Structures are given as C-alpha cells and as structure tokens.
C-alpha cells in the first residue's frame, strides 16, 4: 500500500488499495441513509470523492489516543466531555484525516475532467479533528476582516492555494531566466539607513548604539548601485521592500520586487530587451499567448495629454484632447474628454455622479442640439469667462449634437501621475461597460507599453518653489537636455522608463548617474538638500568616485505581476499573509505593544500613549 497525492491518483491505480491524506469536506450528496459521499481536499487544493456505506464518525479509539489531553488540561472535565461528545459524532468538516480504500471510477454520468475517480472508504484515521472553524474556506462571502483574522483557513480555498503555488512557480521561472543569462543573485541588507528618497520609511532602533536607527529599505537602490562599482556586472534578486505609506488595494507596507542592475550600459534599450525576454519566458512557461517585442513606447507627455495618466490602460479609447493651444496664456492646461460613439447619451445625473467621484473640479456639458454649439462653453466654469474662438475649437473636437464633454484643468508641471480626467476615464469606461454600451475588457490580452521621457524633476507638492525628483535622485538626465539643468530643470527629461500593462504600472527603472560631480550637483544645487541630508549620501558619492561604471536597472512589482497573471482582485490575495488597509496583520495581531523593559533596553520612551 502506498500513500498518494490526489493529483497522482490515476487510472493505473484503479482497483488498488491506496491511502490519501488531507482535509475532510462534508457534502450534502447522499444516495440513501446508508450511502454517503464526502470529499477529501489535499495540500494542493485537489478534491477526491469519498464513497462510504455509513457516516464517517470519529473512531472511538481517538478518545483513548488523546486521553493525555485530559490529564494535561486545566479543565480536564470539560476536555473529556468534549472528546466524549465527538467520539459518537460525525467527524467535523475540515478535520485532518488519512483514508485508506479502494480506488474506483465514478459512474460514467458523473465523471468530469480531473474528477473521474472516487475512493471507497475502508479505513479512516483522524490525525487532528477541527474544533473551531469560523467559516467555510469556500465561502467567499465571509467578511474580509474575518477571513484575514483566520488567513490559514482562507488559504485552504483552492483559489488562494493556486495563487501561492503560481507565485512559487513564477519565482522559479524568474530565477532560472536570470541564471541562464549570467546574472548574479545577491541578497542585500534589510537593515539600511534613513535617507531622503521620497517615501516614508520604517525605522528600527539600535540597541548597541542608543539614539541611532536603522531603516528598512524602500528598495535596494543604493546597494545595487554599489554592487555595480564592486565588479558584479549583472545583479538581480527577489527583493523585500518596505514603505510606511497609506495603503490601497494595490499597496502593502512590505512587498517583493524583481530587482536588477547592469553595468557598462548607457541605453534604456539594453534593460528593456532583458525585461521583454523575461516576460516572453514567463508567458511561454505558463502556456499563455506570447507578446510581440519590442514592446511599444509612448512618451510621458503623450500619455498625460491623451490619457491623463502615466500608466494608461490602452485596451479602450476615450482619449483626452488638449484645449490649451486655443486658450489665452495660462499656467495650467485644460483637458477635455468628448464622449462619442455611444448608443445612448448619458444623463446629467449620471455625468454629475461621475464627476463627483473624481473629487476634483470636473465640469461637463451635453450638446443637445445645434443651437448649443456656439455657446456650450457657458456651461463650463473653466471656460465661460475666456475669450474663445469656439468655431475653431468645435472643429478641432469634431463636436455635434448628442455629445457629452468633460472639462478640467491640470497643472502644466505635474506632481502626480494622473490628471482629473485621467481619473475620470476608467470610471467612465466602467460605467459604460455596466450600461452595455462598451464590451468587457479581455483580461487575457496583455497590452505591454514602455512609458519613456519622464520629467527628471517635478514641483514639490507642498512648496511650489522647490523641486523633487520625479522618481529618485539617482536617475540620469537625458544627454540632450543636460544644458537645461541649471536654467530650466523642469524641462529636463529623465532616462527613466516605466513598464505598464493594462493600466497597471508593473515597474520602473532608469539609467543611473555614475558621475560623482553630476550626482553632487543634483543633490546640492537642484534638490537643494540640507547639509545634514547630504551627509546621508556620502557613502554613495565615495563609491562613485572609486571608479563606478555606467549602469542602469529596473524594479518590477512581483506581487502586481502575480496578481495580473492569475487575474486576482489585487496584490493582497497573492501575498501569503497580507496586512489590512491600516497596516495590521489580523492573524498574529501585529503591530503589538512591547514591555517597558524592552523599551528601556532600546532607550525609548513613549510620551503620547493612546
């Protein structure tokens, strides 16, 4: 007799006695009082039907085998009573069992692909019966807090089980690809130092040096640049990263990225080619349709002007148009989205609701008849007081009765990746899909696009006089724009590139600054960091001065990639133990308080206790 995993229960074993282990799942399928059907689910989320002549009850010997529990339990009476109760009852669903029996075919009318067999139960061994199951693993209507509090139960659902196995499989493909392409996997430290790179960091106090702190890395950015100066050449790792940010459905405080860096390169194309080959390998191994390479490229300026986003979903239209050239000189830009080619004009109430969801000043007007064409701007607060040549604008926009226009202003120099109409566009598309005016998107179609020529700097959000790095301060400027660094830094393009697919930013990278003088100039003269902040980068400047080759790299969101490939509802579903939107792990109860003695050991005092 052999033990078998359910996927390995195949036709050659029919008629033989085998043993399988897993979780018992009760069903309501009974032919009669004496003939019962249940299921066994194994560690891979596979099911095998169990056929028995009588209900599967807790064997009486279980009580004797677990009698030690009574003698070691504080409430021995209660425990003994509980066991006695179970001893004569049907085994609870989700109990861990080992079942021995003869494998046989199911009746032909009941056979389904992957579900052709059943096991006629001859012997059952309870390895651990379930005492408390707060919800059925297959019941996805249970509230999310309850599911996350009992994440170990949720993970028994075959769908989540499949997600984690797919994650493991794709990680193997990634590692195999980089190994075959002469990349070196290097693990970089998780205890880094605090540097002003943008996102808020998690701090870790040092016990050995009171008053000093480590910081968990937002990414291995500086370490991988140091590796380039160390002669590693081509580096990669599946890197753990940490950011203490406000969370959304696609953000977690700790996440994983495919991180890589290459030395002796000066062109984004070299990085892009590696990534395109990686995705070809992944899709081929998963049996999915391949994607043509090289991937299309779109400039940041075109993405913002046409789609209002630096990560546009290109699977549908609803393109924006820029009215700024038709308006008097202004520090802002005016964008318009003309809703056309729909079967039914949306109502004012529906349009107003969409605008309110954007949360910014978006105006709309529906042109009902020709009489409104010479004066539709009077319905738009952003335009009604401006001297306009509406005839030229109407011709540019191709306006006619039955069209709805959405209008909004946006800054000339952006501080975020989306404009007001860029936020409206997917809302409008989803609304039209629900109204059956547009078809549902094909999630199997992966529309990869490189977004390039980002601005190197952006206005600081809280200070219009200051500048911040659009991505990070180590990004190299475009060689053609070097002369603008001192006179017009906001017009300098970066050698940065983002990989976008189906409206999701999978990752971004850049050619790095390898000239220590240029790096110092950016930090001191452009970003105007204070001396205390500049000192945090002394190690990097020293590394660049030691003879660092030209280099560049990219980081791809591994969690987002998995979520995309398995078509889940977000990265939380493909992370084994995710955090809630407030950053808590409901299963283990973190973050948690610590004792006063622990705080004293780290020379920390909490002055504002909640």
Coordinates of C-alpha atoms in Angstrom, one line a residue:
X1 CA 0.0 0.0 0.0
X2 CA 1.3 3.4 -0.9
X3 CA 0.4 7.0 0.1
X4 CA -0.6 9.2 -2.8
X5 CA -1.3 12.8 -3.5
X6 CA -4.7 13.3 -5.2
X7 CA -3.3 14.7 -8.5
X8 CA -1.3 11.4 -8.8
X9 CA -4.4 9.2 -8.4
X10 CA -4.6 8.0 -11.9
X11 CA -6.2 5.2 -13.9
X12 CA -3.4 2.6 -13.3
X13 CA -4.3 2.6 -9.6
X14 CA -8.0 1.8 -10.2
X15 CA -8.8 -1.4 -8.2
X16 CA -5.9 -1.0 -5.9
X17 CA -6.0 -0.1 -2.2
X18 CA -4.3 3.3 -1.6
X19 CA -4.0 5.8 1.2
X20 CA -4.5 9.6 0.9
X21 CA -4.4 12.4 3.4
X22 CA -5.9 15.8 3.6
X23 CA -8.9 17.7 5.0
X24 CA -12.4 16.1 5.1
X25 CA -15.0 18.2 3.4
X26 CA -18.7 17.3 4.0
X27 CA -21.2 17.4 1.2
X28 CA -24.9 17.0 1.1
X29 CA -24.7 14.3 -1.6
X30 CA -26.4 11.2 -0.2
X31 CA -28.0 8.5 -2.2
X32 CA -29.6 7.0 0.8
X33 CA -29.2 6.9 4.6
X34 CA -26.6 4.2 4.2
X35 CA -24.6 5.5 1.2
X36 CA -22.8 8.7 1.8
X37 CA -20.5 10.9 -0.3
X38 CA -17.9 13.3 1.0
X39 CA -14.7 14.8 -0.3
X40 CA -11.1 14.9 0.6
X41 CA -9.0 18.0 -0.2
X42 CA -5.3 17.7 -0.3
X43 CA -2.4 20.2 0.2
X44 CA -2.7 21.2 -3.5
X45 CA -6.4 22.1 -3.2
X46 CA -7.4 19.0 -5.2
X47 CA -10.5 17.1 -4.4
X48 CA -11.3 13.3 -4.3
X49 CA -14.8 12.0 -3.8
X50 CA -15.2 9.6 -0.9
X51 CA -17.7 6.8 -1.0
X52 CA -18.8 5.2 2.2
X53 CA -21.6 2.9 3.4
X54 CA -22.1 4.8 6.6
X55 CA -21.4 8.3 8.0
X56 CA -17.7 9.0 8.7
X57 CA -17.7 9.1 12.5
X58 CA -14.9 9.9 15.0
X59 CA -13.3 6.5 15.8
X60 CA -13.7 5.5 19.4
X61 CA -10.0 4.8 19.7
X62 CA -9.4 8.6 19.2
X63 CA -10.6 9.2 22.7
X64 CA -8.1 6.8 24.1
X65 CA -5.3 8.1 21.9
X66 CA -5.9 11.7 23.1
X67 CA -6.5 10.9 26.8
X68 CA -3.3 12.7 27.6
X69 CA -5.1 15.9 26.8
X70 CA -7.5 15.4 29.7
X71 CA -4.7 14.9 32.2
X72 CA -2.7 17.9 31.0
X73 CA -5.6 20.3 30.5
X74 CA -6.5 22.8 33.2
X75 CA -10.2 21.9 32.6
X76 CA -9.9 18.2 32.3
X77 CA -13.6 17.6 32.9
X78 CA -14.6 19.9 30.0
X79 CA -12.0 18.4 27.7
X80 CA -13.0 14.8 28.5
X81 CA -16.6 15.7 27.9
X82 CA -15.8 17.4 24.6
X83 CA -14.0 14.3 23.4
X84 CA -16.7 12.0 24.5
X85 CA -19.2 14.2 22.6
X86 CA -17.1 13.9 19.5
X87 CA -16.5 10.2 19.9
X88 CA -20.0 9.4 18.8
X89 CA -20.4 12.2 16.3
X90 CA -19.7 12.6 12.6
X91 CA -16.2 13.8 12.0
X92 CA -16.3 17.6 11.7
X93 CA -15.6 19.1 8.3
X94 CA -12.1 20.4 7.8
X95 CA -10.6 17.7 10.1
X96 CA -7.3 16.3 9.0
X97 CA -7.6 12.6 8.1
X98 CA -5.8 9.7 6.4
X99 CA -8.2 7.5 4.5
X100 CA -7.4 4.1 3.0
X101 CA -9.6 2.5 0.5
X102 CA -10.0 1.0 -3.0
X103 CA -9.8 3.5 -5.9
X104 CA -12.6 3.1 -8.4
X105 CA -14.1 5.0 -11.3
X106 CA -17.1 7.2 -10.7
X107 CA -20.2 6.3 -12.6
X108 CA -19.7 7.5 -16.2
X109 CA -22.5 10.1 -16.0
X110 CA -20.7 11.8 -13.0
X111 CA -17.2 11.9 -14.5
X112 CA -15.7 15.3 -15.1
X113 CA -12.2 16.1 -16.3
X114 CA -9.9 15.9 -13.2
X115 CA -12.8 14.3 -11.2
X116 CA -13.1 10.8 -12.7
X117 CA -12.4 8.7 -9.6
X118 CA -13.7 8.0 -6.1
X119 CA -12.3 6.2 -3.1
X120 CA -14.4 3.5 -1.4
X121 CA -13.5 4.1 2.2
X122 CA -12.2 1.0 4.1
X123 CA -10.3 2.6 7.0
X124 CA -10.2 6.2 8.4
X125 CA -7.6 7.7 10.7
X126 CA -8.3 11.1 12.3
X127 CA -5.0 12.9 12.5
X128 CA -6.5 16.1 14.0
X129 CA -10.2 16.9 14.1
X130 CA -11.3 20.5 13.7
X131 CA -12.5 22.0 16.9
X132 CA -13.1 25.6 15.6
X133 CA -13.7 26.6 12.0
X134 CA -15.1 30.2 11.9
X135 CA -16.1 29.9 8.2
X136 CA -16.1 27.5 5.3
X137 CA -12.9 28.0 3.3
X138 CA -15.0 28.1 0.1
X139 CA -17.4 30.7 1.4
X140 CA -16.0 34.0 -0.1
X141 CA -19.0 36.0 1.2
X142 CA -17.5 35.9 4.7
X143 CA -16.3 39.4 5.7
X144 CA -12.7 40.3 4.8
X145 CA -11.7 41.0 8.4
X146 CA -12.9 37.6 9.5
X147 CA -11.1 35.9 6.6
X148 CA -7.8 37.8 7.3
X149 CA -8.1 37.0 11.0
X150 CA -8.2 33.3 10.0
X151 CA -6.0 33.6 7.0
X152 CA -4.9 30.0 7.4
X153 CA -8.5 28.9 6.8
X154 CA -8.9 31.2 3.8
X155 CA -5.7 29.8 2.3
X156 CA -7.4 26.3 2.2
X157 CA -9.6 27.7 -0.6
X158 CA -8.2 26.1 -3.8
X159 CA -8.2 29.6 -5.4
X160 CA -5.8 31.0 -2.9
X161 CA -3.8 27.8 -2.8
X162 CA -3.4 28.1 -6.5
X163 CA -2.2 31.7 -6.2
X164 CA 0.6 30.9 -3.9
X165 CA 1.7 27.9 -6.0
X166 CA 1.6 30.1 -9.1
X167 CA 3.7 32.6 -7.3
X168 CA 6.3 30.0 -6.4
X169 CA 6.3 28.7 -10.0
X170 CA 6.9 32.1 -11.5
X171 CA 9.6 32.9 -9.0
X172 CA 11.4 29.7 -10.2
X173 CA 11.0 30.9 -13.9
X174 CA 12.4 34.3 -13.0
X175 CA 15.4 32.8 -11.2
X176 CA 16.1 30.3 -14.0
X177 CA 15.9 33.0 -16.6
X178 CA 18.5 35.3 -14.8
X179 CA 20.8 32.3 -14.0
X180 CA 20.9 31.4 -17.7
X181 CA 21.6 35.0 -18.7
X182 CA 24.6 35.3 -16.4
X183 CA 23.0 37.4 -13.7
X184 CA 24.3 37.0 -10.1
X185 CA 21.7 36.8 -7.3
X186 CA 22.8 38.9 -4.4
X187 CA 20.9 39.4 -1.2
X188 CA 21.2 43.0 0.1
X189 CA 20.7 44.0 3.7
X190 CA 17.3 44.7 5.2
X191 CA 18.8 46.9 7.9
X192 CA 19.7 50.0 6.0
X193 CA 19.9 53.7 7.0
X194 CA 17.4 56.5 6.6
X195 CA 18.0 58.7 3.5
X196 CA 15.7 61.3 2.0
X197 CA 14.5 59.4 -1.1
X198 CA 10.8 60.1 -1.0
X199 CA 8.6 57.5 0.7
X200 CA 8.3 57.3 4.4
X201 CA 10.5 54.6 6.0
X202 CA 10.1 52.1 8.8
X203 CA 12.7 52.8 11.5
X204 CA 14.4 50.1 13.6
X205 CA 16.1 51.2 16.8
X206 CA 19.6 50.1 17.5
X207 CA 20.3 48.6 21.0
X208 CA 24.1 48.8 20.6
X209 CA 24.1 52.4 19.7
X210 CA 21.3 54.2 21.7
X211 CA 19.6 57.0 19.8
X212 CA 20.5 55.6 16.4
X213 CA 18.2 53.8 14.0
X214 CA 18.3 51.5 11.0
X215 CA 15.7 52.0 8.3
X216 CA 14.1 49.1 6.3
X217 CA 14.9 49.7 2.6
X218 CA 12.3 51.2 0.4
X219 CA 14.2 49.3 -2.3
X220 CA 17.8 48.1 -2.7
X221 CA 18.5 51.1 -4.9
X222 CA 21.8 52.3 -3.3
X223 CA 23.1 48.8 -2.6
X224 CA 22.7 47.6 -6.2
X225 CA 24.5 50.7 -7.4
X226 CA 27.3 49.9 -5.0
X227 CA 27.3 46.4 -6.4
X228 CA 28.0 47.9 -9.9
X229 CA 31.1 49.6 -8.5
X230 CA 32.0 46.3 -6.9
X231 CA 32.5 44.5 -10.2
X232 CA 29.4 42.2 -10.0
X233 CA 28.3 43.2 -13.5
X234 CA 24.7 41.9 -13.8
X235 CA 22.8 41.6 -10.5
X236 CA 19.3 40.5 -9.5
X237 CA 17.2 39.4 -6.6
X238 CA 13.6 39.0 -5.5
X239 CA 13.9 41.8 -3.0
X240 CA 11.8 42.5 0.0
X241 CA 10.9 46.3 0.3
X242 CA 9.2 48.4 2.9
X243 CA 7.3 51.6 2.7
X244 CA 5.3 53.2 5.5
X245 CA 2.7 54.7 3.2
X246 CA -1.1 55.0 3.3
X247 CA -2.3 51.7 1.8
X248 CA -4.6 51.0 -1.1
X249 CA -5.8 47.8 -2.7
X250 CA -2.6 47.6 -4.7
X251 CA -0.2 48.6 -1.9
X252 CA 1.2 46.8 1.1
X253 CA 3.7 48.0 3.7
X254 CA 6.0 45.1 2.7
X255 CA 6.2 43.8 -0.8
X256 CA 8.5 42.0 -3.2
X257 CA 10.1 43.2 -6.4
X258 CA 12.2 41.7 -9.2
X259 CA 15.2 43.9 -8.8
X260 CA 18.1 44.0 -11.3
X261 CA 21.0 46.2 -12.3
X262 CA 23.5 46.0 -15.2
X263 CA 26.9 47.7 -15.5
X264 CA 28.6 49.1 -18.6
X265 CA 25.3 50.2 -20.2
X266 CA 24.1 53.7 -21.2
X267 CA 20.9 53.0 -23.1
X268 CA 17.5 52.1 -21.8
X269 CA 17.0 49.7 -24.7
X270 CA 19.5 47.3 -23.1
X271 CA 17.4 47.0 -20.0
X272 CA 14.2 46.9 -22.0
X273 CA 15.4 44.0 -24.1
X274 CA 16.2 41.9 -21.0
X275 CA 12.7 42.5 -19.5
X276 CA 11.0 41.8 -22.8
X277 CA 12.8 38.5 -23.0
X278 CA 11.9 37.7 -19.3
X279 CA 8.2 38.2 -20.0
X280 CA 8.4 36.1 -23.1
X281 CA 9.9 33.3 -21.0
X282 CA 7.3 33.7 -18.3
X283 CA 4.4 33.6 -20.7
X284 CA 5.8 30.7 -22.6
X285 CA 6.3 28.6 -19.4
X286 CA 2.7 29.4 -18.3
X287 CA 1.3 28.4 -21.7
X288 CA -0.1 31.9 -22.3
X289 CA -0.1 33.8 -25.6
X290 CA 3.2 35.4 -26.3
X291 CA 3.5 39.2 -26.8
X292 CA 5.3 40.8 -29.6
X293 CA 8.6 42.5 -28.9
X294 CA 9.9 45.1 -28.8
X295 CA 7.1 46.5 -26.7
X296 CA 5.6 49.8 -28.0
X297 CA 6.9 53.0 -26.5
X298 CA 4.9 56.1 -25.5
X299 CA 6.3 59.4 -24.2
X300 CA 5.2 60.6 -20.8
X301 CA 3.9 63.8 -22.5
X302 CA 1.7 61.8 -24.9
X303 CA 0.4 59.6 -22.1
X304 CA -0.6 62.6 -20.0
X305 CA -2.1 64.5 -22.9
X306 CA -4.0 61.6 -24.4
X307 CA -5.0 59.5 -21.4
X308 CA -4.4 61.7 -18.3
X309 CA -2.2 59.1 -16.7
X310 CA 1.4 57.9 -16.8
X311 CA 0.1 54.3 -16.6
X312 CA -2.8 54.3 -19.2
X313 CA -4.9 51.3 -20.0
X314 CA -4.7 51.2 -23.8
X315 CA -7.3 48.5 -24.3
X316 CA -10.0 51.1 -24.8
X317 CA -10.3 54.5 -26.3
X318 CA -11.9 57.5 -24.5
X319 CA -8.8 59.6 -25.3
X320 CA -8.4 63.2 -24.0
X321 CA -7.7 66.3 -26.0
X322 CA -5.7 69.3 -25.1
X323 CA -7.5 72.7 -25.4
X324 CA -4.6 74.7 -24.1
X325 CA -3.3 75.9 -27.5
X326 CA -6.8 77.5 -28.1
X327 CA -6.8 79.4 -24.8
X328 CA -5.1 82.6 -23.6
X329 CA -1.8 82.2 -21.9
X330 CA -2.2 80.2 -18.7
X331 CA 0.0 78.5 -16.1
X332 CA -2.3 75.4 -16.3
X333 CA -3.5 73.2 -19.1
X334 CA -7.1 72.5 -20.0
X335 CA -8.1 69.0 -21.0
X336 CA -11.3 67.7 -22.5
X337 CA -12.8 64.2 -23.0
X338 CA -15.5 64.1 -25.6
X339 CA -17.9 61.1 -25.1
X340 CA -18.9 59.9 -28.6
X341 CA -19.9 56.7 -30.4
X342 CA -22.3 55.6 -27.6
X343 CA -25.8 54.2 -28.2
X344 CA -27.4 56.4 -25.5
X345 CA -26.4 59.8 -24.2
X346 CA -25.7 59.7 -20.5
X347 CA -28.0 61.8 -18.3
X348 CA -26.9 64.9 -16.4
X349 CA -27.4 63.0 -13.1
X350 CA -25.1 60.2 -14.3
X351 CA -22.5 62.6 -15.6
X352 CA -22.6 64.6 -12.3
X353 CA -22.1 61.5 -10.3
X354 CA -19.0 60.5 -12.3
X355 CA -17.5 64.0 -11.8
X356 CA -18.1 63.9 -8.1
X357 CA -16.3 60.5 -7.8
X358 CA -13.2 62.2 -9.2
X359 CA -13.2 64.5 -6.2
X360 CA -11.9 67.5 -8.2
X361 CA -13.3 70.3 -10.3
X362 CA -14.5 68.4 -13.4
X363 CA -17.3 70.1 -15.4
X364 CA -19.5 68.6 -18.1
X365 CA -22.0 69.7 -20.7
X366 CA -24.1 67.7 -23.2
X367 CA -24.8 69.3 -26.5
X368 CA -28.4 68.5 -27.2
X369 CA -28.9 70.4 -30.5
X370 CA -27.1 72.7 -32.9
X371 CA -28.2 75.8 -31.1
X372 CA -25.8 75.0 -28.2
X373 CA -22.7 74.7 -30.4
X374 CA -21.9 78.4 -30.4
X375 CA -22.2 78.7 -26.6
X376 CA -21.6 75.4 -24.9
X377 CA -18.6 77.0 -23.0
X378 CA -21.0 79.0 -20.9
X379 CA -21.9 75.8 -19.1
X380 CA -18.2 75.2 -18.2
X381 CA -16.8 77.3 -15.3
X382 CA -13.2 76.9 -16.5
X383 CA -14.1 78.4 -19.9
X384 CA -17.1 80.7 -19.7
X385 CA -15.2 83.9 -18.9
X386 CA -12.4 83.3 -21.5
X387 CA -12.3 84.9 -25.0
X388 CA -12.5 81.8 -27.2
X389 CA -12.8 81.0 -30.9
X390 CA -15.4 78.3 -30.4
X391 CA -15.7 77.7 -34.1
X392 CA -12.0 76.5 -34.2
X393 CA -12.4 74.5 -31.0
X394 CA -15.6 72.8 -32.3
X395 CA -13.8 71.9 -35.5
X396 CA -10.8 70.6 -33.6
X397 CA -13.0 68.5 -31.2
X398 CA -15.5 67.4 -34.0
X399 CA -18.5 68.5 -32.0
X400 CA -22.1 67.7 -32.9
X401 CA -25.4 67.3 -31.1
X402 CA -25.6 64.2 -28.8
X403 CA -22.0 64.5 -27.5
X404 CA -21.1 65.0 -23.8
X405 CA -17.9 66.9 -22.9
X406 CA -16.0 66.6 -19.7
X407 CA -13.5 69.5 -19.0
X408 CA -10.9 70.0 -16.3
X409 CA -7.7 72.0 -15.7
X410 CA -4.4 70.4 -14.7
X411 CA -1.0 71.8 -13.8
X412 CA 1.5 72.3 -16.5
X413 CA 4.1 70.5 -14.4
X414 CA 2.5 67.5 -12.7
X415 CA 3.1 66.5 -9.1
X416 CA 1.2 63.2 -9.5
X417 CA 0.8 60.6 -12.2
X418 CA -2.8 61.3 -13.1
X419 CA -4.9 64.3 -14.1
X420 CA -8.6 64.9 -13.1
X421 CA -9.8 63.5 -16.4
X422 CA -7.3 60.7 -16.2
X423 CA -9.1 59.6 -13.0
X424 CA -12.5 60.1 -14.7
X425 CA -11.6 58.0 -17.8
X426 CA -11.6 54.5 -16.1
X427 CA -14.7 55.4 -14.1
X428 CA -16.5 56.4 -17.3
X429 CA -15.4 53.3 -19.0
X430 CA -16.6 51.0 -16.2
X431 CA -19.9 52.9 -16.2
X432 CA -20.4 52.4 -20.0
X433 CA -19.5 48.7 -19.7
X434 CA -22.2 48.2 -17.0
X435 CA -24.6 50.1 -19.3
X436 CA -23.7 47.6 -22.0
X437 CA -22.5 50.5 -24.2
X438 CA -19.0 49.1 -24.3
X439 CA -17.7 45.5 -24.3
X440 CA -16.0 44.0 -21.3
X441 CA -12.2 44.1 -21.4
X442 CA -10.3 40.9 -22.2
X443 CA -8.1 40.2 -19.2
X444 CA -6.2 37.6 -21.2
X445 CA -4.9 40.4 -23.5
X446 CA -1.7 41.8 -22.0
X447 CA -1.0 45.2 -23.5
X448 CA 2.6 46.0 -22.6
X449 CA 3.9 49.5 -23.2
X450 CA 7.0 51.4 -22.1
X451 CA 6.4 54.9 -20.9
X452 CA 9.6 57.0 -21.5
X453 CA 10.9 60.5 -21.4
X454 CA 9.6 61.4 -17.9
X455 CA 10.5 64.8 -16.5
X456 CA 13.6 64.4 -14.3
X457 CA 12.2 66.8 -11.7
X458 CA 8.7 67.9 -10.5
X459 CA 7.4 70.7 -8.3
X460 CA 7.4 69.8 -4.6
X461 CA 3.8 69.1 -3.6
X462 CA 4.0 71.4 -0.5
X463 CA 6.3 74.1 -1.9
X464 CA 6.0 75.3 -5.5
X465 CA 9.4 77.0 -5.2
X466 CA 11.2 73.7 -4.5
X467 CA 11.8 70.7 -6.7
X468 CA 11.7 67.0 -6.1
X469 CA 12.9 64.0 -8.1
X470 CA 10.1 62.6 -10.1
X471 CA 11.4 59.1 -9.3
X472 CA 14.6 59.2 -7.3
X473 CA 17.7 61.4 -7.2
X474 CA 20.0 58.9 -8.8
X475 CA 18.2 59.0 -12.2
X476 CA 20.4 60.3 -15.1
X477 CA 19.2 63.2 -17.2
X478 CA 18.7 62.8 -20.9
X479 CA 22.0 63.7 -22.6
X480 CA 20.2 66.1 -25.0
X481 CA 18.8 68.1 -22.0
X482 CA 22.0 68.5 -19.9
X483 CA 22.3 72.1 -20.9
X484 CA 18.9 72.8 -19.2
X485 CA 19.9 71.5 -15.8
X486 CA 20.8 74.9 -14.4
X487 CA 18.4 77.2 -16.3
X488 CA 15.2 75.1 -16.8
X489 CA 15.4 71.9 -14.7
X490 CA 11.6 71.2 -15.0
X491 CA 12.1 70.7 -18.7
X492 CA 14.9 68.1 -18.4
X493 CA 13.8 64.7 -19.4
X494 CA 15.0 61.6 -17.5
X495 CA 16.5 58.4 -18.8
X496 CA 13.6 56.7 -17.0
X497 CA 11.2 54.1 -18.2
X498 CA 8.1 52.5 -16.7
X499 CA 6.6 49.2 -17.8
X500 CA 2.8 49.5 -18.0
X501 CA 0.3 46.7 -18.8
X502 CA -3.5 47.0 -18.8
X503 CA -3.4 50.2 -16.7
X504 CA -1.0 48.8 -14.1
X505 CA 2.5 50.1 -13.5
X506 CA 4.5 46.8 -13.2
X507 CA 7.7 48.6 -12.5
X508 CA 10.2 51.3 -13.4
X509 CA 13.8 51.8 -13.9
X510 CA 16.4 54.2 -15.2
X511 CA 20.0 54.8 -16.3
X512 CA 21.7 56.0 -13.2
X513 CA 24.1 58.9 -12.6
X514 CA 27.6 57.4 -12.4
X515 CA 29.5 60.8 -12.4
X516 CA 30.0 61.8 -8.8
X517 CA 30.2 65.5 -9.8
X518 CA 26.8 65.4 -11.6
X519 CA 25.3 63.4 -8.7
X520 CA 26.5 66.0 -6.2
X521 CA 25.2 68.8 -8.4
X522 CA 21.7 67.3 -8.5
X523 CA 21.6 66.8 -4.7
X524 CA 23.0 70.2 -3.8
X525 CA 22.1 72.6 -6.5
X526 CA 18.8 71.2 -7.9
X527 CA 17.2 69.4 -5.0
X528 CA 18.9 71.8 -2.5
X529 CA 19.2 69.2 0.2
X530 CA 20.4 70.5 3.6
X531 CA 23.9 69.6 4.8
X532 CA 22.5 67.0 7.2
X533 CA 20.6 65.3 4.4
X534 CA 23.6 65.5 2.0
X535 CA 25.7 63.6 4.6
X536 CA 23.4 60.6 4.3
X537 CA 24.7 60.2 0.7
X538 CA 28.4 60.5 1.4
X539 CA 28.9 56.8 1.1
X540 CA 27.3 56.8 -2.4
X541 CA 29.4 59.7 -3.6
X542 CA 32.5 57.9 -2.4
X543 CA 31.5 54.8 -4.3
X544 CA 31.0 56.7 -7.5
X545 CA 34.4 58.4 -7.0
X546 CA 36.1 55.0 -6.8
X547 CA 35.6 54.2 -10.5
X548 CA 32.0 53.2 -11.0
X549 CA 31.0 52.1 -14.5
X550 CA 27.9 53.4 -16.3
X551 CA 24.9 51.4 -15.1
X552 CA 21.2 51.1 -15.1
X553 CA 18.4 48.9 -13.9
X554 CA 14.8 48.3 -13.1
X555 CA 12.5 47.0 -10.4
X556 CA 9.3 45.1 -11.2
X557 CA 6.5 44.6 -8.7
X558 CA 6.4 40.9 -8.2
X559 CA 3.1 40.9 -6.3
X560 CA 1.5 43.0 -9.0
X561 CA 2.8 40.7 -11.7
X562 CA 1.3 37.6 -9.9
X563 CA -2.0 39.4 -9.4
X564 CA -2.1 40.3 -13.1
X565 CA -1.3 36.8 -14.3
X566 CA -3.8 34.9 -12.0
X567 CA -6.4 37.7 -12.6
X568 CA -6.9 38.2 -8.8
X569 CA -8.6 41.2 -7.2
X570 CA -5.4 42.8 -6.0
X571 CA -2.0 42.0 -4.5
X572 CA -3.4 41.2 -1.1
X573 CA -4.8 38.0 -2.5
X574 CA -1.4 36.7 -3.8
X575 CA 0.6 37.5 -0.6
X576 CA 0.6 34.7 1.9
X577 CA 0.0 36.9 5.0
X578 CA -1.1 40.4 3.9
X579 CA -1.8 43.5 6.0
X580 CA -5.1 45.3 6.2
X581 CA -5.5 48.9 4.9
X582 CA -4.5 50.1 8.4
X583 CA -1.3 48.0 8.2
X584 CA -2.3 45.3 10.7
X585 CA -1.9 41.6 10.5
X586 CA -5.1 40.3 12.0
X587 CA -3.9 36.7 12.2
X588 CA -1.0 37.3 14.5
X589 CA -2.0 40.7 15.9
X590 CA 0.8 42.9 14.7
X591 CA 1.9 45.5 15.3
X592 CA 1.7 45.0 19.0
X593 CA 2.8 46.7 22.2
X594 CA 6.1 45.8 24.0
X595 CA 7.0 45.8 27.6
X596 CA 8.6 48.8 29.4
X597 CA 11.7 46.7 29.9
X598 CA 12.1 46.3 26.2
X599 CA 11.7 50.0 25.6
X600 CA 14.3 50.8 28.3
X601 CA 16.7 48.4 26.6
X602 CA 16.4 50.5 23.4
X603 CA 16.4 53.8 25.4
X604 CA 12.9 54.6 24.0
X605 CA 10.2 56.3 25.9
X606 CA 6.6 56.6 24.6
X607 CA 5.3 60.1 25.6
X608 CA 2.0 60.1 23.9
X609 CA 0.3 56.9 24.8
X610 CA -3.1 56.1 23.3

